[in-house]
mmCIF file of C-alpha atoms and ligand atoms in Angstrom:
data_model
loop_
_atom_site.group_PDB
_atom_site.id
_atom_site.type_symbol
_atom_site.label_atom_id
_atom_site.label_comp_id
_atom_site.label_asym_id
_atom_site.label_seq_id
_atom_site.Cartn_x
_atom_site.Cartn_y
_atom_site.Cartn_z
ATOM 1 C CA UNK A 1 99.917 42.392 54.116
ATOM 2 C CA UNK A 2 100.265 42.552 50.402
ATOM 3 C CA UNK A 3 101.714 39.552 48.527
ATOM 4 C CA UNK A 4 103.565 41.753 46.440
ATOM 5 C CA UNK A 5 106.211 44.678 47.554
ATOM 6 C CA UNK A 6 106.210 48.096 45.349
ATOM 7 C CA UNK A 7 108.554 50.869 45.617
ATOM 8 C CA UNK A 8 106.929 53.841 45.050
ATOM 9 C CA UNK A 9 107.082 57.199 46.822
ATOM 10 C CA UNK A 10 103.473 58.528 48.462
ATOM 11 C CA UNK A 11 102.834 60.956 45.724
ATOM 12 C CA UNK A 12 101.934 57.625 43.141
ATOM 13 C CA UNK A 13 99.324 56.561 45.906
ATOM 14 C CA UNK A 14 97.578 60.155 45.046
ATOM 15 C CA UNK A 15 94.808 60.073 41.850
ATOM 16 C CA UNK A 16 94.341 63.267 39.625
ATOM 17 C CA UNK A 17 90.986 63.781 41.199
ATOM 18 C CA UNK A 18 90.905 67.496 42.451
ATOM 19 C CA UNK A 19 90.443 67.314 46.022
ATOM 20 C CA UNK A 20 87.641 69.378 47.609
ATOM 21 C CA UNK A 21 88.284 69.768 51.182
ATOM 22 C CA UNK A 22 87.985 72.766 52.501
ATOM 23 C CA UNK A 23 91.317 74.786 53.189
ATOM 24 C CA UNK A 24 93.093 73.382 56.531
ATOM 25 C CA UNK A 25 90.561 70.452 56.727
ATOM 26 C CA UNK A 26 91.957 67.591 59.175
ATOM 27 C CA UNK A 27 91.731 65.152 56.072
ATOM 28 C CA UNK A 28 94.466 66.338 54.313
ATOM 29 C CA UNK A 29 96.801 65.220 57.172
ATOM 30 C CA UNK A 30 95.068 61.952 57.072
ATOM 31 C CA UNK A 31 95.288 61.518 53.568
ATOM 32 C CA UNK A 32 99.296 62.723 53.378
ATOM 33 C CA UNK A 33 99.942 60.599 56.621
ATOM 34 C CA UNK A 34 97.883 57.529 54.969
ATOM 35 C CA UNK A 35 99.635 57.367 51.262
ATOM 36 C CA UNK A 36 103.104 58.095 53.054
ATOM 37 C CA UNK A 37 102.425 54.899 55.380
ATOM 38 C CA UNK A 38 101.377 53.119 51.963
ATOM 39 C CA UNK A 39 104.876 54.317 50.371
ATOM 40 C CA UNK A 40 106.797 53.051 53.565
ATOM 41 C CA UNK A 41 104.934 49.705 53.468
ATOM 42 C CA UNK A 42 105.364 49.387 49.501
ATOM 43 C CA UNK A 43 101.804 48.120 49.147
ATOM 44 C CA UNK A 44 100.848 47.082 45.656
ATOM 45 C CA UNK A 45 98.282 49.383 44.740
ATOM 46 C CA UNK A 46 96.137 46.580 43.411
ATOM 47 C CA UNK A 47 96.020 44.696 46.990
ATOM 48 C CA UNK A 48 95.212 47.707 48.680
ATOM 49 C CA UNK A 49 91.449 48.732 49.406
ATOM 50 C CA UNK A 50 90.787 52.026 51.145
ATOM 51 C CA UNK A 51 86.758 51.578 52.069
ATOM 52 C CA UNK A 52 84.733 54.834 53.331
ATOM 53 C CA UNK A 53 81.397 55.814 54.465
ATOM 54 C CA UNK A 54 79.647 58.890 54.201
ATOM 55 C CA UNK A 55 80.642 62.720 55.193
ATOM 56 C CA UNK A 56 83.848 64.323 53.842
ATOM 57 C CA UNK A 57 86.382 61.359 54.704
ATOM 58 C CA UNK A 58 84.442 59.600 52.708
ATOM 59 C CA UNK A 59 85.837 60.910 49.679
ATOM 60 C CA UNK A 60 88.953 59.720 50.342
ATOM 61 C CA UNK A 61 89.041 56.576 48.171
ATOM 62 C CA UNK A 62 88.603 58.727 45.033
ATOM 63 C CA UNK A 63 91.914 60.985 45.464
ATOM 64 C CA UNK A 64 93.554 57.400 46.007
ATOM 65 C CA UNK A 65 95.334 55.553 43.399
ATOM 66 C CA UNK A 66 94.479 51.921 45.523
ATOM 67 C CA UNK A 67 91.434 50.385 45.147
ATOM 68 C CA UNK A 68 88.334 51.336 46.835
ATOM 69 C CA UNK A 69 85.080 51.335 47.868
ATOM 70 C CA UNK A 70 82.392 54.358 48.801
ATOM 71 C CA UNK A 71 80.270 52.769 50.861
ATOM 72 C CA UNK A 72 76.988 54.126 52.745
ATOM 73 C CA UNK A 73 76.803 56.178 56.220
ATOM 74 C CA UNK A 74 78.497 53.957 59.172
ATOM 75 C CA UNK A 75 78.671 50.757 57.452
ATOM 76 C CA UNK A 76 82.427 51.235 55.931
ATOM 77 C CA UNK A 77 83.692 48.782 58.705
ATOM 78 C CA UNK A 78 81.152 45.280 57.769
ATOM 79 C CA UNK A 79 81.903 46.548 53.811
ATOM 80 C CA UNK A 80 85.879 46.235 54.954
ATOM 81 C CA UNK A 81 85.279 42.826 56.954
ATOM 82 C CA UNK A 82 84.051 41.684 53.976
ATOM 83 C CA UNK A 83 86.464 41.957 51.392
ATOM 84 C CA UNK A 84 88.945 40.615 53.930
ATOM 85 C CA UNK A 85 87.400 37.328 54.127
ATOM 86 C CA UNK A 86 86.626 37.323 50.719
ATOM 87 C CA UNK A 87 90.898 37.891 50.073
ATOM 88 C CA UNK A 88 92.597 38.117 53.062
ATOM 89 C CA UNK A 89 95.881 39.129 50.700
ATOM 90 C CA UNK A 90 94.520 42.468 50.777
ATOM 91 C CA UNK A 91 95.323 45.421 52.834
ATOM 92 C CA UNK A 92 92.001 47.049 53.528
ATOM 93 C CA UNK A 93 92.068 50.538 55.444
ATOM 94 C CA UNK A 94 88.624 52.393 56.429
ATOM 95 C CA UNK A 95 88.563 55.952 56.739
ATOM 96 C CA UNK A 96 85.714 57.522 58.123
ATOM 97 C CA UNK A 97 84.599 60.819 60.061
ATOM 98 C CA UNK A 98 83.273 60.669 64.254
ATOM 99 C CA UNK A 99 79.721 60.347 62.948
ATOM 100 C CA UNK A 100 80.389 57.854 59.835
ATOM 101 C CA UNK A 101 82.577 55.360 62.661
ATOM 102 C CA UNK A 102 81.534 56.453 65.834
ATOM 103 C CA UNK A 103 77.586 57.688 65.916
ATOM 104 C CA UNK A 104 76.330 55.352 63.449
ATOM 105 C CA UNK A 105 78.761 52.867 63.269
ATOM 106 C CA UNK A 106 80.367 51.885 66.469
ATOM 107 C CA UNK A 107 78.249 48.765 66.880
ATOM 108 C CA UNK A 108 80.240 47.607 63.983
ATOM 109 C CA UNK A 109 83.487 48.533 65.224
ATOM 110 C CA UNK A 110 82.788 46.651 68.448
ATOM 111 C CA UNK A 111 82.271 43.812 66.271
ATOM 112 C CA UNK A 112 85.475 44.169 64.357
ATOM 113 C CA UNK A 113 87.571 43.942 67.673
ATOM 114 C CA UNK A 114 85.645 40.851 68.689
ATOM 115 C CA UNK A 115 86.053 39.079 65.163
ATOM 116 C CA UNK A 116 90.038 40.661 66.022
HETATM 117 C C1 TPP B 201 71.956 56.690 56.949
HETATM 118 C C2 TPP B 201 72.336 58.157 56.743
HETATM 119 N N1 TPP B 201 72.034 59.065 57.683
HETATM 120 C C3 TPP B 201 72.372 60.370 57.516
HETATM 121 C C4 TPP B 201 73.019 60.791 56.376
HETATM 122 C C5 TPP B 201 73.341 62.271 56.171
HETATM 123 N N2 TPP B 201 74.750 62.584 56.327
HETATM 124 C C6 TPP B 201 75.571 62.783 55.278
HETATM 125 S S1 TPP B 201 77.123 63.200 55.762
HETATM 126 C C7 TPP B 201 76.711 63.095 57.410
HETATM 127 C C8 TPP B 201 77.678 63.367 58.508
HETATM 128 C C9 TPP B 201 79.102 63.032 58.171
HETATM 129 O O1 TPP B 201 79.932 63.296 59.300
HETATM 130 P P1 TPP B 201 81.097 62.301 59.659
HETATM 131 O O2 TPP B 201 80.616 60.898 59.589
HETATM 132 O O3 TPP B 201 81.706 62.728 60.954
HETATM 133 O O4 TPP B 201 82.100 62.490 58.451
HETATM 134 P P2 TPP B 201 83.091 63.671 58.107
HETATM 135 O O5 TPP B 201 82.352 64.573 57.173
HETATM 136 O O6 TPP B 201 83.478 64.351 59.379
HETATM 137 O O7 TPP B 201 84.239 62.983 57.429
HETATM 138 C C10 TPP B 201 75.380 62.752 57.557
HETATM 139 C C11 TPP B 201 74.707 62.615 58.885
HETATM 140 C C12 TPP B 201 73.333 59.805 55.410
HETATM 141 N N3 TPP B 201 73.997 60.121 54.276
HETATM 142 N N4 TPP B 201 72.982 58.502 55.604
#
C-alpha cells in the first residue's frame, strides 16, 4: 500500500494519451473500474506501477497517469515481482489480455501465488 494517501478523483489517474481501443472494447471498463479503485484507495501516483505485456491491454500504462512499465508478451507478472522486491512501498497492478497472462504466461502466475 502506498506510503503516502492522495485525494484525487479517477479522472487525474487518466493521461492525455488518446486512447485507441476499439469502440465497446472490454478495456475501457477495466481501465474506468482500475483508476476509480486508484481514486478510492488515494494512491500516490508516484508509488503506483501499472506493468503490462503485449496485445491491446497492454497499452494501458500509457493512458495512466501512475507509473509504468510496457513490458514483453506474458512476462508482465516476473517484471511486476520485481519491482516489488526491489520497493515493496509500491502498489504494482498488471494488466494483461487471456493470451498475454494466461497462454504465455500462466507459468508465471503460478509462481506469483506460490511466492504469495
Ligand atoms: C513472444 C511473442 N509472441 C507473440 C507475439 C505476437 N502477439 C502480439 S499481441 C498478441 C496477442 C495478444 O492477446 P492478449 O494477450 O489476449 O491481449 P489483448 O490484446 O487481448 O489485451 C500476440 C500473440 C508477441 N508480441 N510476442
Amino acid at each position: 500500500m502506498a506510503t503516502v494517501k492522495v485525494t484525487l478523483s479517477p479522472q487525474d489517474y487518466r493521461s492525455k494519451v488518446w486512447v485507441d481501443w476499439c469502440p465497446g472494447c472490454g478495456n475501457f471498463g477495466i481501465l474506468a473500474a482500475e483508476t476509480q479503485a486508484f481514486a478510492e484507495l488515494g494512491l500516490n501516483p508516484r508509488e503506483t506501477v501499472v506493468v503490462s505485456g503485449i496485445g491491446c491491454s497492454g497499452k494501458t500504462p500509457h493512458f495512466m497517469n501512475v507509473e509504468g512499465v510496457h513490458t514483453l508478451h506474458g512476462r508482465s507478472i516476473p517484471y511486476a515481482m520485481g519491482i516489488k522486491l526491489a520497493n515493496p512501498n509500491l502498489t504494482v497492478v498488471v494488466n494483461g489480455g487471456d493470451g498475454d497472462l494466461l497462454g504465455i504466461g500462466v507459468g508465471h502466475f503460478v509462481s506469483a501465488g506460490r511466492y504469495n
